[in-house]
Short mmCIF file of C-alpha atoms and ligand atoms in Angstrom, two decimals:
data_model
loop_
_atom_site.label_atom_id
_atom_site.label_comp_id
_atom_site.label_asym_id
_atom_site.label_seq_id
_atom_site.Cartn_x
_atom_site.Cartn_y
_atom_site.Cartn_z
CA UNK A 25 8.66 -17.41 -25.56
CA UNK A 26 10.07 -20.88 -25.35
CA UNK A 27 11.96 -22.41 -23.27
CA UNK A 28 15.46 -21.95 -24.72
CA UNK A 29 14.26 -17.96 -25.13
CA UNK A 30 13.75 -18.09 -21.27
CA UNK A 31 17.55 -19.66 -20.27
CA UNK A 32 18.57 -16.27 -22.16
CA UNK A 33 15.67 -14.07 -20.65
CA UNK A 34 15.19 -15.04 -17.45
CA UNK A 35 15.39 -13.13 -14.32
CA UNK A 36 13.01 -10.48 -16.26
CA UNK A 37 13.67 -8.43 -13.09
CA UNK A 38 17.15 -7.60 -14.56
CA UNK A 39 17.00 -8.71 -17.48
CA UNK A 40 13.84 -6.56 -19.34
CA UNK A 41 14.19 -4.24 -21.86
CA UNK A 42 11.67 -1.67 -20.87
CA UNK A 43 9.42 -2.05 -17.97
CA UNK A 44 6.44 -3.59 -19.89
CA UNK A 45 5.05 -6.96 -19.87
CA UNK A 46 3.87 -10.12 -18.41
CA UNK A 47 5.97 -12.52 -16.77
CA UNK A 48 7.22 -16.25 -18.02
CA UNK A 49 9.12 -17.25 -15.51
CA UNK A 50 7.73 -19.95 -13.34
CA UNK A 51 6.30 -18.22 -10.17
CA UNK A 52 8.07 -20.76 -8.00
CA UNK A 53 11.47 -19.61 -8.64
CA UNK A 54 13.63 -16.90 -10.24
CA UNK A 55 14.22 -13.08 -8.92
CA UNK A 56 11.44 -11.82 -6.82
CA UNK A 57 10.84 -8.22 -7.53
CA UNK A 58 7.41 -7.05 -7.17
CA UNK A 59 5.01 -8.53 -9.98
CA UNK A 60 8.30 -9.22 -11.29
CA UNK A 61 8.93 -5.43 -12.62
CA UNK A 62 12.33 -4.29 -13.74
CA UNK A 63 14.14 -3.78 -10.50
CA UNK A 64 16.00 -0.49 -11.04
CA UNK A 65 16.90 3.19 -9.50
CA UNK A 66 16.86 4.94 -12.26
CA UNK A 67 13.36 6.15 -12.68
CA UNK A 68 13.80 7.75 -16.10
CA UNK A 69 10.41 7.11 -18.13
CA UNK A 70 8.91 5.23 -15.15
CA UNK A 71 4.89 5.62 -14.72
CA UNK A 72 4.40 4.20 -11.19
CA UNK A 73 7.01 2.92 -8.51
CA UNK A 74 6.78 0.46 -5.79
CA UNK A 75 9.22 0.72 -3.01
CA UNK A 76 9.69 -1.25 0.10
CA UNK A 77 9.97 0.30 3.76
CA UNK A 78 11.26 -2.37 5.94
CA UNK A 79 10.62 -0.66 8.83
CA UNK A 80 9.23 -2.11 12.10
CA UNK A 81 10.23 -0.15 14.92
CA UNK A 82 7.30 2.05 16.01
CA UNK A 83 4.73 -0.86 17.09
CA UNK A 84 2.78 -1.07 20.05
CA UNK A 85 2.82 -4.80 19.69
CA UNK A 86 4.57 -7.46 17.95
CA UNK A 87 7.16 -6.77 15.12
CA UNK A 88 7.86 -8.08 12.05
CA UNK A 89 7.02 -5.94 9.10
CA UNK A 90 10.33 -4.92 8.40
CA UNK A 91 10.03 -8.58 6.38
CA UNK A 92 6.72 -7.31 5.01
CA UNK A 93 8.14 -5.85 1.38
CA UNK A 94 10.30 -9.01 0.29
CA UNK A 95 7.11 -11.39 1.59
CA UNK A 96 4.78 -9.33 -0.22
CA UNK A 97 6.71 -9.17 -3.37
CA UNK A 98 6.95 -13.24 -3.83
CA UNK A 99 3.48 -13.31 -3.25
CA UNK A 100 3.24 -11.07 -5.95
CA UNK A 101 4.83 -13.73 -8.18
CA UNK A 102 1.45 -15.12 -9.11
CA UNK A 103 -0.13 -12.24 -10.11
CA UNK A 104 2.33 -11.01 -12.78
CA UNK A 105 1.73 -13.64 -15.39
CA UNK A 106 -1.58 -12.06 -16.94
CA UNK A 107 -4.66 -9.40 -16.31
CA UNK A 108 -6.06 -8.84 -13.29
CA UNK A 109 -9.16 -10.35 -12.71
CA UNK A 110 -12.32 -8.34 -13.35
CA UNK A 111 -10.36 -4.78 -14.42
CA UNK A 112 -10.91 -5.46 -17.92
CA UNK A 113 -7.54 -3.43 -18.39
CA UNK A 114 -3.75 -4.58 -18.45
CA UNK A 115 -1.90 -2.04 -16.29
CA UNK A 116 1.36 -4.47 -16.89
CA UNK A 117 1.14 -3.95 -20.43
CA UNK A 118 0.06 -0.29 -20.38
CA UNK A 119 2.50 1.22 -18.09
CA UNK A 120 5.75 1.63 -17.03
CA UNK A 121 6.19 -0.04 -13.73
CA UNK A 122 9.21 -0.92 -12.02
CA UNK A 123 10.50 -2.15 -8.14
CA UNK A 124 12.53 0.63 -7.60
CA UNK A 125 13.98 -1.88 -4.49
CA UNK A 126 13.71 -1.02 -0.82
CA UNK A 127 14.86 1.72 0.88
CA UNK A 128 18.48 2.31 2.97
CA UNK A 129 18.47 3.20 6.26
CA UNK A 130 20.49 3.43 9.37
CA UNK A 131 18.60 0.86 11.83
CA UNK A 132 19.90 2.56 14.85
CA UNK A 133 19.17 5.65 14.31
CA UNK A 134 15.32 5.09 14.61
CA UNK A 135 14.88 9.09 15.03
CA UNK A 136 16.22 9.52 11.29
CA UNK A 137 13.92 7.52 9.83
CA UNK A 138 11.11 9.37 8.92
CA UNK A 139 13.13 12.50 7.32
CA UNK A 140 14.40 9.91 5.40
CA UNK A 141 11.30 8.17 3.82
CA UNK A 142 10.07 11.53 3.09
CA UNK A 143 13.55 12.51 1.29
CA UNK A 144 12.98 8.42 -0.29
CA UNK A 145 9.15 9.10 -1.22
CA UNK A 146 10.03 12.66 -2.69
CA UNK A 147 12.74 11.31 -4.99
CA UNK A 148 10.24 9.26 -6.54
CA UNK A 149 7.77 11.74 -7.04
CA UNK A 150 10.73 14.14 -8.41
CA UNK A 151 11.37 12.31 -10.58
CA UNK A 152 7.73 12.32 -12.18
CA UNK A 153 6.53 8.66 -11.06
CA UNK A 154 3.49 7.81 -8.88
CA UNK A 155 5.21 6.56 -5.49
CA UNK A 156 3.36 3.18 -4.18
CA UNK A 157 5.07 1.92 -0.87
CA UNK A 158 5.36 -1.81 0.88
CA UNK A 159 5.97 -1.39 4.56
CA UNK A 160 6.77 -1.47 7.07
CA UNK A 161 4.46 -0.62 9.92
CA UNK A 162 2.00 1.78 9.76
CA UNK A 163 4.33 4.91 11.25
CA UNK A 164 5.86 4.95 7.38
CA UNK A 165 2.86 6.33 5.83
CA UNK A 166 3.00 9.88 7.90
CA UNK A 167 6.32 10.85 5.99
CA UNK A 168 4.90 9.66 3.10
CA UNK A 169 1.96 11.45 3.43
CA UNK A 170 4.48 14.55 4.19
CA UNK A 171 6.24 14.34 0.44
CA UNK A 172 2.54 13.44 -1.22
CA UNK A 173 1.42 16.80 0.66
CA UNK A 174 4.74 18.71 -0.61
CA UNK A 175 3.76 17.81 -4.43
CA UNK A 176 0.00 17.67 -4.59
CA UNK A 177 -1.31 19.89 -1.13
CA UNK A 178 -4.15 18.16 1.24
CA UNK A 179 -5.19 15.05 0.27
CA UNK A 180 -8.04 12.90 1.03
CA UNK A 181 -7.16 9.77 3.25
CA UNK A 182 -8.47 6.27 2.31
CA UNK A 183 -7.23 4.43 5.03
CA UNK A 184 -8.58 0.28 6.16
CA UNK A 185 -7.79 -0.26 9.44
CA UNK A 186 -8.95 -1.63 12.53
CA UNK A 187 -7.39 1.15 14.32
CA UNK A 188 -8.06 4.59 13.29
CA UNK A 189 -4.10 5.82 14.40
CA UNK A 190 -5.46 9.30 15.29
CA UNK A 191 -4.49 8.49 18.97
CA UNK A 192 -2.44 12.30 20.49
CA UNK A 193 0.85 13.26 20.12
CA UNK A 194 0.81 16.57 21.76
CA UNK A 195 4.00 17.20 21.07
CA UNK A 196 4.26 15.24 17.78
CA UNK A 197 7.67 14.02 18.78
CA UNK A 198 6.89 10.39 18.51
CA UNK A 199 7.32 7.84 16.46
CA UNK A 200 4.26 5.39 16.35
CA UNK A 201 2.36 3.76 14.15
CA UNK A 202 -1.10 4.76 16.12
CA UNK A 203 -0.31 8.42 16.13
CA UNK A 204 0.16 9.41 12.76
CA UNK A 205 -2.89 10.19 11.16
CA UNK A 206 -3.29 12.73 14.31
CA UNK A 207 -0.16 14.39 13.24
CA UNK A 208 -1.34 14.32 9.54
CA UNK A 209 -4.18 16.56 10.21
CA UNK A 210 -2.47 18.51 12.80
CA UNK A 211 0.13 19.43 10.16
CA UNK A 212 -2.71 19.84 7.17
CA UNK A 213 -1.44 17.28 4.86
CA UNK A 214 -5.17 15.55 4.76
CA UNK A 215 -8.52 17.22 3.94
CA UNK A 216 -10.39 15.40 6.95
CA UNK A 217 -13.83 16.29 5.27
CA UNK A 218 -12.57 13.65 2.25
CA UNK A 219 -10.96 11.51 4.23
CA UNK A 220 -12.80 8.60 4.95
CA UNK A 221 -11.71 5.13 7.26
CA UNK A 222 -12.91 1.83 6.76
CA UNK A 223 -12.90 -1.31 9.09
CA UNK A 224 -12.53 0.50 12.37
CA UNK A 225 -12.97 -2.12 15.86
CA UNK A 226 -11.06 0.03 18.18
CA UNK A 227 -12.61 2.60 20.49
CA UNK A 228 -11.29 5.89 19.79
CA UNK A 229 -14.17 8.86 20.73
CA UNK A 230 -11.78 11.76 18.92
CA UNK A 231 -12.47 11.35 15.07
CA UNK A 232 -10.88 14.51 14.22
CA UNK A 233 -13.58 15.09 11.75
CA UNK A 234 -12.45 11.68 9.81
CA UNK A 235 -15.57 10.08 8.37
CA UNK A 236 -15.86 6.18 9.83
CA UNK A 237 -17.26 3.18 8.01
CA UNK A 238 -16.09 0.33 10.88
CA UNK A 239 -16.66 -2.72 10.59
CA UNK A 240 -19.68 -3.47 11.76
CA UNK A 241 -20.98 -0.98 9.42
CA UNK A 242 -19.26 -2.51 5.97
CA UNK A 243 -21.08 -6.05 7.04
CA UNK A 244 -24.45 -4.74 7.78
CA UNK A 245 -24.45 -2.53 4.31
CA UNK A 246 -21.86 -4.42 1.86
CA UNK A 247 -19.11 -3.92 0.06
CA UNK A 248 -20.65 -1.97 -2.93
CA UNK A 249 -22.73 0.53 -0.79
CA UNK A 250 -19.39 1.23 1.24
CA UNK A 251 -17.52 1.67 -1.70
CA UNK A 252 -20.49 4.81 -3.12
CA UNK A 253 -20.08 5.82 0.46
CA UNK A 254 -16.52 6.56 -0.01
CA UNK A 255 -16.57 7.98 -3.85
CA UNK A 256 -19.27 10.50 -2.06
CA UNK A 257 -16.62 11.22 0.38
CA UNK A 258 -13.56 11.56 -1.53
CA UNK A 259 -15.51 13.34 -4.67
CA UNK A 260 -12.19 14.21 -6.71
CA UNK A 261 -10.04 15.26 -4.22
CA UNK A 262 -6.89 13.74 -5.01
CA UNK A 263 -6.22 10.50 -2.96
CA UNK A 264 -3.72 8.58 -0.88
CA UNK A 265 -4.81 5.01 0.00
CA UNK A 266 -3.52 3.79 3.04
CA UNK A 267 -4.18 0.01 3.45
CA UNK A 268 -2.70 -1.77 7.27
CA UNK A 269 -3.68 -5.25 6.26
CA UNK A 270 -5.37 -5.78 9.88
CA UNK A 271 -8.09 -3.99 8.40
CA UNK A 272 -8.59 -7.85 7.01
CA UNK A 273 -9.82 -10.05 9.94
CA UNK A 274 -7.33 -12.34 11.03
CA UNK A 275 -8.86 -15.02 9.27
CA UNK A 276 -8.00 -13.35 6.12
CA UNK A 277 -4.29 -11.83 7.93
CA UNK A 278 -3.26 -13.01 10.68
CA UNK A 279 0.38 -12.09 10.35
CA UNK A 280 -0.08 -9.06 11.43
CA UNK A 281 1.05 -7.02 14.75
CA UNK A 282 -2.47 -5.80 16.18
CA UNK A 283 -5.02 -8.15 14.84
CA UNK A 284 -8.58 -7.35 16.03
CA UNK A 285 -11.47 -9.94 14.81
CA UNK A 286 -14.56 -8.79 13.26
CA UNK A 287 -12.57 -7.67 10.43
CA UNK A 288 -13.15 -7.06 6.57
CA UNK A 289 -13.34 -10.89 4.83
CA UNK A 290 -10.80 -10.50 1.44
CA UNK A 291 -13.96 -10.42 -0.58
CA UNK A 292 -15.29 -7.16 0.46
CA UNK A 293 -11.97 -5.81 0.46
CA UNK A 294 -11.32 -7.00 -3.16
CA UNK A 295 -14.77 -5.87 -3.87
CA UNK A 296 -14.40 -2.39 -2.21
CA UNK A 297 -11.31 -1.76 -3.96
CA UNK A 298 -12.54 -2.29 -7.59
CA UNK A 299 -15.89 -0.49 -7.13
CA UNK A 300 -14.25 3.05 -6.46
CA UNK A 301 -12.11 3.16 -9.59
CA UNK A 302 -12.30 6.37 -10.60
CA UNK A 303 -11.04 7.89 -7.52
CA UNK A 304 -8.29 10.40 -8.22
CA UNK A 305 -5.31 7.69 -6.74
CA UNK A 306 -2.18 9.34 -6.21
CA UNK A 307 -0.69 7.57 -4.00
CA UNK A 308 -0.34 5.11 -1.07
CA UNK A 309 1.14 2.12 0.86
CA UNK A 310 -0.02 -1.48 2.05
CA UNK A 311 1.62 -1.69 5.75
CA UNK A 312 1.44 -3.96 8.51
CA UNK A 313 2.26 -7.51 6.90
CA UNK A 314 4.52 -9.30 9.50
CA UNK A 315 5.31 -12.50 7.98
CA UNK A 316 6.68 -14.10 11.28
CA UNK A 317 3.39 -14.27 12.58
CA UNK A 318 1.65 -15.46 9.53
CA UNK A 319 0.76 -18.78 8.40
CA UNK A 320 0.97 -20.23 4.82
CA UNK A 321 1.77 -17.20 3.34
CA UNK A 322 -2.25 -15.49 3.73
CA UNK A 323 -1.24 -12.25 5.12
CA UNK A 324 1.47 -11.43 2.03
CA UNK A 325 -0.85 -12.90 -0.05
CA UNK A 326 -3.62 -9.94 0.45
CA UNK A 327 -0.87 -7.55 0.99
CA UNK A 328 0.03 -9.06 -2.90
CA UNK A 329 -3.42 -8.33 -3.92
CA UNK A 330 -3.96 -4.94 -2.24
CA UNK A 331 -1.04 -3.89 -3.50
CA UNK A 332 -2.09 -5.02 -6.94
CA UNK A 333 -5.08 -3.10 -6.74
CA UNK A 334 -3.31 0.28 -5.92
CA UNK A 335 -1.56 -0.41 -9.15
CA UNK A 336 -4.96 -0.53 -10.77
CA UNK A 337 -6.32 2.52 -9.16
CA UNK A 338 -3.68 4.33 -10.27
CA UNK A 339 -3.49 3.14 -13.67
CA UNK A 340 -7.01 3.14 -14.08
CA UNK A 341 -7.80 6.88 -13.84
CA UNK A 342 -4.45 7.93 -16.12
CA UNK A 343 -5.64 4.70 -18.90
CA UNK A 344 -6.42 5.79 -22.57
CA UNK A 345 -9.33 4.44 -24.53
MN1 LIG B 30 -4.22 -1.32 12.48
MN1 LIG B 31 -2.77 1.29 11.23
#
């Protein structure tokens, strides 16, 4: 494509005729829709779509993430131009991807908002496409979880963390991002026997039957022994990935609401990640990026990449040849 092809082309975000393909435009400028897919709501013929949930208002600690999604997708910008490293696949050519924008919702009425992520999430996966969501803190991925559960039944939980977020909520009433994986196996929507989480450094004696790889555990035995650990887990239940970037030590995401240190480096992460291809993805969410607290762009540059590689999990199991 040259350069007097582009000034006709360019934003490929509006202006692409399908959903395929790489980007040309230079990843400095132009419209920033998550690795540049065809921003659209009409999901007609659409494979996999990412959504933002720029929601921030159930955190213990600082805020922020509701500027997680539009961070995360220009950080994206540089990895829509070719393969990603070491898949030996090209999900951008292969299938139909597209931003299918952020979500609406009333700010003040904070009590509405997880009905309406669910209703938001269950469109999606109406309409036949895989559902992969930017938050947002980490309270987002319990109605998500809810419309996964609706379509596929229990699921097995993948989550990184440093916090496990199976704190109580006798009454289940609240809305808070440490709570919600309580409430998911209270209501059934995971299989706690496949459900593995990864990067714990928070005291919490309750597992719930969760299996837990903390930290200290993924340093002493690697990334590619975790990652068998986990494929022995899950087996082929059917998956939803749940990544809250402080799962990353804050040397690796700082901007993030609840750091802990001690964390997973982005190396083992990456390395986790592409060793359990194969898993039976169907769904999930980076959460937790808070951009006002980060510093040259680090955290939404992992939340980029993890969110890259839950396009290639997906992908990866529904690839031909
Ligand atoms: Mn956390
Ligand atoms: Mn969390």
């Amino acid at each position: 494509m040259s350069l007097e092809d582009a000034k006709k082309h360019v934003d490929l975000a509006i202006t692409r005729d399908g959903y395929k393909g790489y980007s040309f435009e230079n990843t400095f400028a132009g419209a920033p829709s998550f690795l540049r897919r065809t921003w659209t709501k009409d999901l007609t013929g659409v494979d996999l779509a990412v959504t933002g949930i720029p929601f921030d208002q159930a955190v213990t600690n600082r805020p922020g993430t509701r500027l997680g999604p539009r961070a995360i997708r220009e950080a994206s910008a540089l990895l829509a131009v070719d393969a990603p490293y070491g898949w030996g696949f090209e999900p951008l050519l292969d299938f139909a991807i597209a931003d299918y924008g952020d979500m609406a919702f009333d700010y003040a009425r904070v009590a509405d908002v997880p009905a309406v992520i669910e209703a938001h999430v269950a469109g999606i996966l109406k309409a036949g496409a895989g559902a992969i969501l930017l938050g947002g803190d980490h309270s987002i991925s319990l109605p998500s979880l809810r419309a996964h559960h609706a379509r596929h039944g229990p699921v097995a939980l993948l989550q990184f963390d440093a916090h496990t977020d199976t704190w109580a909520d006798k009454d289940g009433s609240r809305i808070d991002h440490g709570t919600l994986f309580y409430k998911a196996v209270q209501e059934g929507l995971i299989d706690a026997d496949r459900s593995v989480q990864v990067g714990i450094r928070t005291d919490n004696p309750d597992t719930l039957g969760l299996t837990i790889l903390d930290a200290a555990e993924v340093h002493e035995v690697g990334a590619a022994a975790t990652a068998a650990r986990i494929r022995e887990v899950v087996g082929d239940a059917k998956v939803y990935l749940s990544f809250d970037i402080d799962g990353l030590d804050p040397a690796y995401a700082p901007g993030t609401g609840t750091p802990v240190w001690g964390g997973l480096t982005s190396a083992q992460a990456a390395r986790i990640l592409r060793d359990i291809a194969g898993i039976d993805l169907v769904g999930g969410d980076v959460v937790e990026v808070s951009p006002p607290f980060d510093h040259a762009g680090i955290t939404a540059l992992a939340g980029a990449h993890v969110a890259m590689a839950l396009v290639c999990l997906w992908c990866w199991t529904r690839r031909g040849g």
